[in-house]
């Protein structure tokens, strides 16, 4: 669940997204320096450094896109640390909201892309995005709204479109983060509705063993 996609695994995302103005090289280098040297021991100071670079600047959208596409999608081992950085940023949730918006854009792009169906690196990238989404939402007792992502609907659509190989691992990674929640754990209706659907697919669809294993791990 913490594997790293290949360097080209986010090409689909980058191709589909609009170009967002980047900060000057000097500012970008300082932002990357903060992220490259971030740890749980120095996060308070790094938040101060990042706020100096971003607050009042036009670079929120760029940073949100960079964090999601280049970091969260590629570095699942650091999701918890990046999530903590967003929580501590202290701008009334503006940065967190921007990152969540970008996360849903990336996920929607990957779910619709034909490359995700044929390339294992893209599916791994999508699984990492599932962990990331669950980390920012369910693990922090925050719901995934229906108009943001209808997880059950996506699962049902994947039966018709023969994309279970894409959607089941992604859905399982999102829901697994409920293990860290006080709300989204059995017998939460949202969680159990999604799990019941997955169990039905497990029992009555001709799933490959690797997809069955994803559901077994979740349960």
PDB file of C-alpha atoms in Angstrom:
ATOM      1  CA  UNK A   1       0.000   0.000   0.000  1.00  0.00           C
ATOM      2  CA  UNK A   2       3.038   2.251   0.287  1.00  0.00           C
ATOM      3  CA  UNK A   3       4.683   1.402  -3.037  1.00  0.00           C
ATOM      4  CA  UNK A   4       5.999   4.218  -5.191  1.00  0.00           C
ATOM      5  CA  UNK A   5       4.712   4.595  -8.757  1.00  0.00           C
ATOM      6  CA  UNK A   6       7.172   5.081 -11.578  1.00  0.00           C
ATOM      7  CA  UNK A   7       8.273   8.618 -12.402  1.00  0.00           C
ATOM      8  CA  UNK A   8       5.872   8.761 -15.355  1.00  0.00           C
ATOM      9  CA  UNK A   9       2.863   7.492 -13.416  1.00  0.00           C
ATOM     10  CA  UNK A  10       1.238  10.914 -13.115  1.00  0.00           C
ATOM     11  CA  UNK A  11       1.450  11.806 -16.810  1.00  0.00           C
ATOM     12  CA  UNK A  12      -2.304  11.308 -17.168  1.00  0.00           C
ATOM     13  CA  UNK A  13      -2.966  13.798 -14.403  1.00  0.00           C
ATOM     14  CA  UNK A  14      -0.535  16.396 -15.672  1.00  0.00           C
ATOM     15  CA  UNK A  15      -1.825  16.114 -19.234  1.00  0.00           C
ATOM     16  CA  UNK A  16      -5.419  16.662 -18.107  1.00  0.00           C
ATOM     17  CA  UNK A  17      -4.915  19.552 -15.709  1.00  0.00           C
ATOM     18  CA  UNK A  18      -4.885  23.197 -16.606  1.00  0.00           C
ATOM     19  CA  UNK A  19      -1.613  25.015 -16.344  1.00  0.00           C
ATOM     20  CA  UNK A  20      -1.330  26.949 -13.104  1.00  0.00           C
ATOM     21  CA  UNK A  21       1.169  29.825 -12.837  1.00  0.00           C
ATOM     22  CA  UNK A  22       4.192  28.701 -10.870  1.00  0.00           C
ATOM     23  CA  UNK A  23       6.118  30.873  -8.426  1.00  0.00           C
ATOM     24  CA  UNK A  24       9.552  32.217  -9.373  1.00  0.00           C
ATOM     25  CA  UNK A  25      12.378  29.697  -9.119  1.00  0.00           C
ATOM     26  CA  UNK A  26      13.683  31.279  -5.924  1.00  0.00           C
ATOM     27  CA  UNK A  27      10.307  30.892  -4.164  1.00  0.00           C
ATOM     28  CA  UNK A  28       9.737  27.413  -5.576  1.00  0.00           C
ATOM     29  CA  UNK A  29      13.154  26.257  -4.393  1.00  0.00           C
ATOM     30  CA  UNK A  30      12.377  27.494  -0.884  1.00  0.00           C
ATOM     31  CA  UNK A  31       9.024  25.658  -0.885  1.00  0.00           C
ATOM     32  CA  UNK A  32      10.650  22.440  -2.077  1.00  0.00           C
ATOM     33  CA  UNK A  33      13.361  22.844   0.555  1.00  0.00           C
ATOM     34  CA  UNK A  34      10.666  22.968   3.249  1.00  0.00           C
ATOM     35  CA  UNK A  35       9.011  19.779   1.965  1.00  0.00           C
ATOM     36  CA  UNK A  36      12.284  17.928   1.395  1.00  0.00           C
ATOM     37  CA  UNK A  37      13.385  18.581   4.963  1.00  0.00           C
ATOM     38  CA  UNK A  38      10.027  18.116   6.675  1.00  0.00           C
ATOM     39  CA  UNK A  39       9.820  15.762   9.651  1.00  0.00           C
ATOM     40  CA  UNK A  40       7.608  15.260  12.667  1.00  0.00           C
ATOM     41  CA  UNK A  41      10.345  16.802  14.812  1.00  0.00           C
ATOM     42  CA  UNK A  42      10.532  20.116  12.926  1.00  0.00           C
ATOM     43  CA  UNK A  43       7.010  20.492  11.571  1.00  0.00           C
ATOM     44  CA  UNK A  44       6.191  23.564  13.676  1.00  0.00           C
ATOM     45  CA  UNK A  45       9.122  25.526  12.258  1.00  0.00           C
ATOM     46  CA  UNK A  46       8.487  24.279   8.717  1.00  0.00           C
ATOM     47  CA  UNK A  47       4.870  25.454   8.942  1.00  0.00           C
ATOM     48  CA  UNK A  48       6.138  28.933   9.873  1.00  0.00           C
ATOM     49  CA  UNK A  49       8.531  28.881   6.905  1.00  0.00           C
ATOM     50  CA  UNK A  50       5.823  27.719   4.510  1.00  0.00           C
ATOM     51  CA  UNK A  51       3.331  30.320   5.713  1.00  0.00           C
ATOM     52  CA  UNK A  52       5.865  33.082   4.962  1.00  0.00           C
ATOM     53  CA  UNK A  53       6.061  31.819   1.382  1.00  0.00           C
ATOM     54  CA  UNK A  54       2.377  31.164   0.715  1.00  0.00           C
ATOM     55  CA  UNK A  55       0.114  33.372   2.842  1.00  0.00           C
ATOM     56  CA  UNK A  56      -0.909  36.436   0.845  1.00  0.00           C
ATOM     57  CA  UNK A  57       0.652  35.034  -2.329  1.00  0.00           C
ATOM     58  CA  UNK A  58      -1.050  33.803  -5.533  1.00  0.00           C
ATOM     59  CA  UNK A  59       0.640  30.415  -5.250  1.00  0.00           C
ATOM     60  CA  UNK A  60      -1.930  28.432  -3.235  1.00  0.00           C
ATOM     61  CA  UNK A  61      -3.263  26.689  -6.344  1.00  0.00           C
ATOM     62  CA  UNK A  62       0.224  25.795  -7.547  1.00  0.00           C
ATOM     63  CA  UNK A  63       1.241  24.440  -4.159  1.00  0.00           C
ATOM     64  CA  UNK A  64      -1.984  22.404  -3.834  1.00  0.00           C
ATOM     65  CA  UNK A  65      -1.439  20.881  -7.279  1.00  0.00           C
ATOM     66  CA  UNK A  66       2.222  20.163  -6.561  1.00  0.00           C
ATOM     67  CA  UNK A  67       1.536  18.584  -3.175  1.00  0.00           C
ATOM     68  CA  UNK A  68      -1.182  16.325  -4.579  1.00  0.00           C
ATOM     69  CA  UNK A  69       0.310  15.369  -7.957  1.00  0.00           C
ATOM     70  CA  UNK A  70       4.016  15.221  -7.184  1.00  0.00           C
ATOM     71  CA  UNK A  71       4.023  14.285  -3.510  1.00  0.00           C
ATOM     72  CA  UNK A  72       0.840  12.558  -2.344  1.00  0.00           C
ATOM     73  CA  UNK A  73       0.465  10.480  -5.496  1.00  0.00           C
ATOM     74  CA  UNK A  74       4.092   9.359  -5.379  1.00  0.00           C
ATOM     75  CA  UNK A  75       4.955   9.220  -1.663  1.00  0.00           C
ATOM     76  CA  UNK A  76       2.321   7.275   0.277  1.00  0.00           C
ATOM     77  CA  UNK A  77       4.712   6.840   3.207  1.00  0.00           C
ATOM     78  CA  UNK A  78       4.558  10.592   3.860  1.00  0.00           C
ATOM     79  CA  UNK A  79       0.781  11.050   3.748  1.00  0.00           C
ATOM     80  CA  UNK A  80       0.447  11.359   7.502  1.00  0.00           C
ATOM     81  CA  UNK A  81       3.196  13.993   7.658  1.00  0.00           C
ATOM     82  CA  UNK A  82       1.737  16.030   4.786  1.00  0.00           C
ATOM     83  CA  UNK A  83      -1.693  15.817   6.377  1.00  0.00           C
ATOM     84  CA  UNK A  84      -0.263  17.105   9.647  1.00  0.00           C
ATOM     85  CA  UNK A  85       1.363  19.978   7.762  1.00  0.00           C
ATOM     86  CA  UNK A  86      -2.001  20.983   6.310  1.00  0.00           C
ATOM     87  CA  UNK A  87      -3.723  20.738   9.694  1.00  0.00           C
ATOM     88  CA  UNK A  88      -1.116  22.972  11.318  1.00  0.00           C
ATOM     89  CA  UNK A  89      -1.048  25.568   8.539  1.00  0.00           C
ATOM     90  CA  UNK A  90      -3.693  27.692  10.272  1.00  0.00           C
ATOM     91  CA  UNK A  91      -5.302  29.679   7.461  1.00  0.00           C
ATOM     92  CA  UNK A  92      -8.907  28.828   8.341  1.00  0.00           C
ATOM     93  CA  UNK A  93      -8.638  25.706   6.208  1.00  0.00           C
ATOM     94  CA  UNK A  94      -8.072  27.522   2.913  1.00  0.00           C
ATOM     95  CA  UNK A  95      -5.024  25.461   1.994  1.00  0.00           C
ATOM     96  CA  UNK A  96      -6.695  22.226   3.087  1.00  0.00           C
ATOM     97  CA  UNK A  97      -9.713  23.085   0.925  1.00  0.00           C
ATOM     98  CA  UNK A  98      -7.478  23.803  -2.069  1.00  0.00           C
ATOM     99  CA  UNK A  99      -5.656  20.507  -1.613  1.00  0.00           C
ATOM    100  CA  UNK A 100      -8.917  18.577  -1.297  1.00  0.00           C
ATOM    101  CA  UNK A 101     -10.274  20.182  -4.467  1.00  0.00           C
ATOM    102  CA  UNK A 102      -7.125  19.220  -6.317  1.00  0.00           C
ATOM    103  CA  UNK A 103      -7.314  15.695  -4.891  1.00  0.00           C
ATOM    104  CA  UNK A 104     -10.824  15.175  -6.267  1.00  0.00           C
ATOM    105  CA  UNK A 105      -9.752  16.575  -9.651  1.00  0.00           C
ATOM    106  CA  UNK A 106      -6.850  14.129  -9.834  1.00  0.00           C
ATOM    107  CA  UNK A 107      -8.989  11.173  -8.753  1.00  0.00           C
ATOM    108  CA  UNK A 108     -11.716  12.018 -11.258  1.00  0.00           C
ATOM    109  CA  UNK A 109      -9.122  12.286 -14.015  1.00  0.00           C
ATOM    110  CA  UNK A 110      -7.600   8.919 -13.179  1.00  0.00           C
ATOM    111  CA  UNK A 111     -10.938   7.138 -12.836  1.00  0.00           C
ATOM    112  CA  UNK A 112     -11.966   8.331 -16.307  1.00  0.00           C
ATOM    113  CA  UNK A 113      -8.636   7.738 -18.033  1.00  0.00           C
ATOM    114  CA  UNK A 114      -8.302   4.650 -20.276  1.00  0.00           C
ATOM    115  CA  UNK A 115      -4.618   4.500 -19.305  1.00  0.00           C
ATOM    116  CA  UNK A 116      -5.545   3.608 -15.724  1.00  0.00           C
ATOM    117  CA  UNK A 117      -7.252   0.479 -17.032  1.00  0.00           C
ATOM    118  CA  UNK A 118      -4.200  -0.717 -18.951  1.00  0.00           C
ATOM    119  CA  UNK A 119      -1.208   0.527 -16.943  1.00  0.00           C
ATOM    120  CA  UNK A 120      -0.404  -0.886 -13.510  1.00  0.00           C
ATOM    121  CA  UNK A 121       1.649   2.202 -12.616  1.00  0.00           C
ATOM    122  CA  UNK A 122      -1.432   4.390 -13.041  1.00  0.00           C
ATOM    123  CA  UNK A 123      -3.512   2.047 -10.889  1.00  0.00           C
ATOM    124  CA  UNK A 124      -0.847   2.182  -8.191  1.00  0.00           C
ATOM    125  CA  UNK A 125      -0.921   5.974  -8.385  1.00  0.00           C
ATOM    126  CA  UNK A 126      -4.722   5.868  -7.969  1.00  0.00           C
ATOM    127  CA  UNK A 127      -4.392   3.560  -4.953  1.00  0.00           C
ATOM    128  CA  UNK A 128      -2.010   6.060  -3.377  1.00  0.00           C
ATOM    129  CA  UNK A 129      -4.553   8.794  -4.052  1.00  0.00           C
ATOM    130  CA  UNK A 130      -7.167   6.642  -2.293  1.00  0.00           C
ATOM    131  CA  UNK A 131      -4.973   6.458   0.807  1.00  0.00           C
ATOM    132  CA  UNK A 132      -4.387  10.216   0.592  1.00  0.00           C
ATOM    133  CA  UNK A 133      -8.098  11.008   0.281  1.00  0.00           C
ATOM    134  CA  UNK A 134      -8.971   8.739   3.197  1.00  0.00           C
ATOM    135  CA  UNK A 135      -6.181  10.307   5.271  1.00  0.00           C
ATOM    136  CA  UNK A 136      -7.556  13.825   4.718  1.00  0.00           C
ATOM    137  CA  UNK A 137     -11.204  12.859   5.257  1.00  0.00           C
ATOM    138  CA  UNK A 138     -12.302   9.643   6.974  1.00  0.00           C
ATOM    139  CA  UNK A 139      -9.219   9.363   9.186  1.00  0.00           C
ATOM    140  CA  UNK A 140      -9.969  12.891  10.446  1.00  0.00           C
ATOM    141  CA  UNK A 141     -13.693  12.210  10.945  1.00  0.00           C
ATOM    142  CA  UNK A 142     -14.584  14.266   7.856  1.00  0.00           C
ATOM    143  CA  UNK A 143     -17.149  12.922   5.374  1.00  0.00           C
ATOM    144  CA  UNK A 144     -16.646  12.497   1.654  1.00  0.00           C
ATOM    145  CA  UNK A 145     -19.654  14.352   0.294  1.00  0.00           C
ATOM    146  CA  UNK A 146     -21.775  12.791  -2.419  1.00  0.00           C
ATOM    147  CA  UNK A 147     -21.135  15.690  -4.793  1.00  0.00           C
ATOM    148  CA  UNK A 148     -17.387  15.302  -4.265  1.00  0.00           C
ATOM    149  CA  UNK A 149     -17.168  11.555  -4.819  1.00  0.00           C
ATOM    150  CA  UNK A 150     -19.998   9.022  -4.855  1.00  0.00           C
ATOM    151  CA  UNK A 151     -17.939   5.974  -3.921  1.00  0.00           C
ATOM    152  CA  UNK A 152     -20.810   3.483  -4.131  1.00  0.00           C
ATOM    153  CA  UNK A 153     -21.886   4.950  -7.457  1.00  0.00           C
ATOM    154  CA  UNK A 154     -18.358   4.671  -8.830  1.00  0.00           C
ATOM    155  CA  UNK A 155     -18.220   1.018  -7.736  1.00  0.00           C
ATOM    156  CA  UNK A 156     -21.544   0.243  -9.389  1.00  0.00           C
ATOM    157  CA  UNK A 157     -20.530   2.040 -12.581  1.00  0.00           C
ATOM    158  CA  UNK A 158     -17.298   0.044 -12.666  1.00  0.00           C
ATOM    159  CA  UNK A 159     -19.302  -3.189 -12.923  1.00  0.00           C
ATOM    160  CA  UNK A 160     -20.975  -1.967 -16.107  1.00  0.00           C
ATOM    161  CA  UNK A 161     -17.795  -0.459 -17.563  1.00  0.00           C
ATOM    162  CA  UNK A 162     -15.586  -3.449 -16.632  1.00  0.00           C
ATOM    163  CA  UNK A 163     -13.315  -1.234 -14.518  1.00  0.00           C
ATOM    164  CA  UNK A 164     -13.432  -3.173 -11.249  1.00  0.00           C
ATOM    165  CA  UNK A 165      -9.661  -3.687 -11.533  1.00  0.00           C
ATOM    166  CA  UNK A 166      -9.314   0.090 -11.251  1.00  0.00           C
ATOM    167  CA  UNK A 167     -12.019   0.984  -8.743  1.00  0.00           C
ATOM    168  CA  UNK A 168     -11.955  -1.811  -6.137  1.00  0.00           C
ATOM    169  CA  UNK A 169      -8.342  -1.229  -4.968  1.00  0.00           C
ATOM    170  CA  UNK A 170      -8.943   2.531  -4.897  1.00  0.00           C
ATOM    171  CA  UNK A 171     -12.175   2.217  -2.889  1.00  0.00           C
ATOM    172  CA  UNK A 172     -10.583  -0.186  -0.426  1.00  0.00           C
ATOM    173  CA  UNK A 173      -7.677   2.185   0.218  1.00  0.00           C
ATOM    174  CA  UNK A 174     -10.058   5.071   0.884  1.00  0.00           C
ATOM    175  CA  UNK A 175     -12.149   3.038   3.331  1.00  0.00           C
ATOM    176  CA  UNK A 176      -9.148   1.514   5.118  1.00  0.00           C
ATOM    177  CA  UNK A 177      -8.387   4.924   6.596  1.00  0.00           C
ATOM    178  CA  UNK A 178     -11.578   4.605   8.636  1.00  0.00           C
ATOM    179  CA  UNK A 179      -9.494   2.467  10.991  1.00  0.00           C
ATOM    180  CA  UNK A 180      -8.052   5.738  12.320  1.00  0.00           C
ATOM    181  CA  UNK A 181     -11.456   7.394  12.746  1.00  0.00           C
ATOM    182  CA  UNK A 182     -13.819   7.625  15.698  1.00  0.00           C
ATOM    183  CA  UNK A 183     -16.776   7.989  13.322  1.00  0.00           C
ATOM    184  CA  UNK A 184     -16.147   6.039  10.107  1.00  0.00           C
ATOM    185  CA  UNK A 185     -15.809   2.566  11.554  1.00  0.00           C
ATOM    186  CA  UNK A 186     -18.385  -0.216  12.010  1.00  0.00           C
ATOM    187  CA  UNK A 187     -21.273   0.320  12.103  1.00  0.00           C
ATOM    188  CA  UNK A 188     -21.215   3.728  10.466  1.00  0.00           C
ATOM    189  CA  UNK A 189     -23.886   3.692   7.697  1.00  0.00           C
ATOM    190  CA  UNK A 190     -21.617   5.229   5.038  1.00  0.00           C
ATOM    191  CA  UNK A 191     -18.815   2.800   5.740  1.00  0.00           C
ATOM    192  CA  UNK A 192     -21.016  -0.269   6.010  1.00  0.00           C
ATOM    193  CA  UNK A 193     -22.941   0.606   2.838  1.00  0.00           C
ATOM    194  CA  UNK A 194     -19.693   0.655   0.863  1.00  0.00           C
ATOM    195  CA  UNK A 195     -18.384  -2.510   2.527  1.00  0.00           C
ATOM    196  CA  UNK A 196     -21.636  -4.403   1.889  1.00  0.00           C
ATOM    197  CA  UNK A 197     -21.380  -3.543  -1.799  1.00  0.00           C
ATOM    198  CA  UNK A 198     -17.775  -4.733  -1.880  1.00  0.00           C
ATOM    199  CA  UNK A 199     -18.781  -7.979  -0.164  1.00  0.00           C
ATOM    200  CA  UNK A 200     -21.513  -8.518  -2.766  1.00  0.00           C
ATOM    201  CA  UNK A 201     -18.943  -8.029  -5.518  1.00  0.00           C
ATOM    202  CA  UNK A 202     -16.632 -10.446  -3.688  1.00  0.00           C
ATOM    203  CA  UNK A 203     -19.316 -13.135  -3.528  1.00  0.00           C
ATOM    204  CA  UNK A 204     -21.142 -12.760  -6.814  1.00  0.00           C
ATOM    205  CA  UNK A 205     -18.688 -11.243  -9.310  1.00  0.00           C
ATOM    206  CA  UNK A 206     -15.959 -13.240 -10.969  1.00  0.00           C
ATOM    207  CA  UNK A 207     -13.169 -11.240  -9.382  1.00  0.00           C
ATOM    208  CA  UNK A 208      -9.511 -12.029  -9.809  1.00  0.00           C
ATOM    209  CA  UNK A 209      -7.725 -13.184  -6.678  1.00  0.00           C
ATOM    210  CA  UNK A 210      -5.824  -9.905  -6.277  1.00  0.00           C
ATOM    211  CA  UNK A 211      -9.118  -7.959  -6.153  1.00  0.00           C
ATOM    212  CA  UNK A 212     -10.580 -10.379  -3.627  1.00  0.00           C
ATOM    213  CA  UNK A 213      -7.445  -9.916  -1.562  1.00  0.00           C
ATOM    214  CA  UNK A 214      -7.936  -6.130  -1.518  1.00  0.00           C
ATOM    215  CA  UNK A 215     -11.413  -6.628  -0.023  1.00  0.00           C
ATOM    216  CA  UNK A 216     -10.131  -9.201   2.470  1.00  0.00           C
ATOM    217  CA  UNK A 217      -7.460  -6.791   3.686  1.00  0.00           C
ATOM    218  CA  UNK A 218     -10.059  -4.038   4.103  1.00  0.00           C
ATOM    219  CA  UNK A 219     -12.370  -6.258   6.142  1.00  0.00           C
TER     220      UNK A 219
END
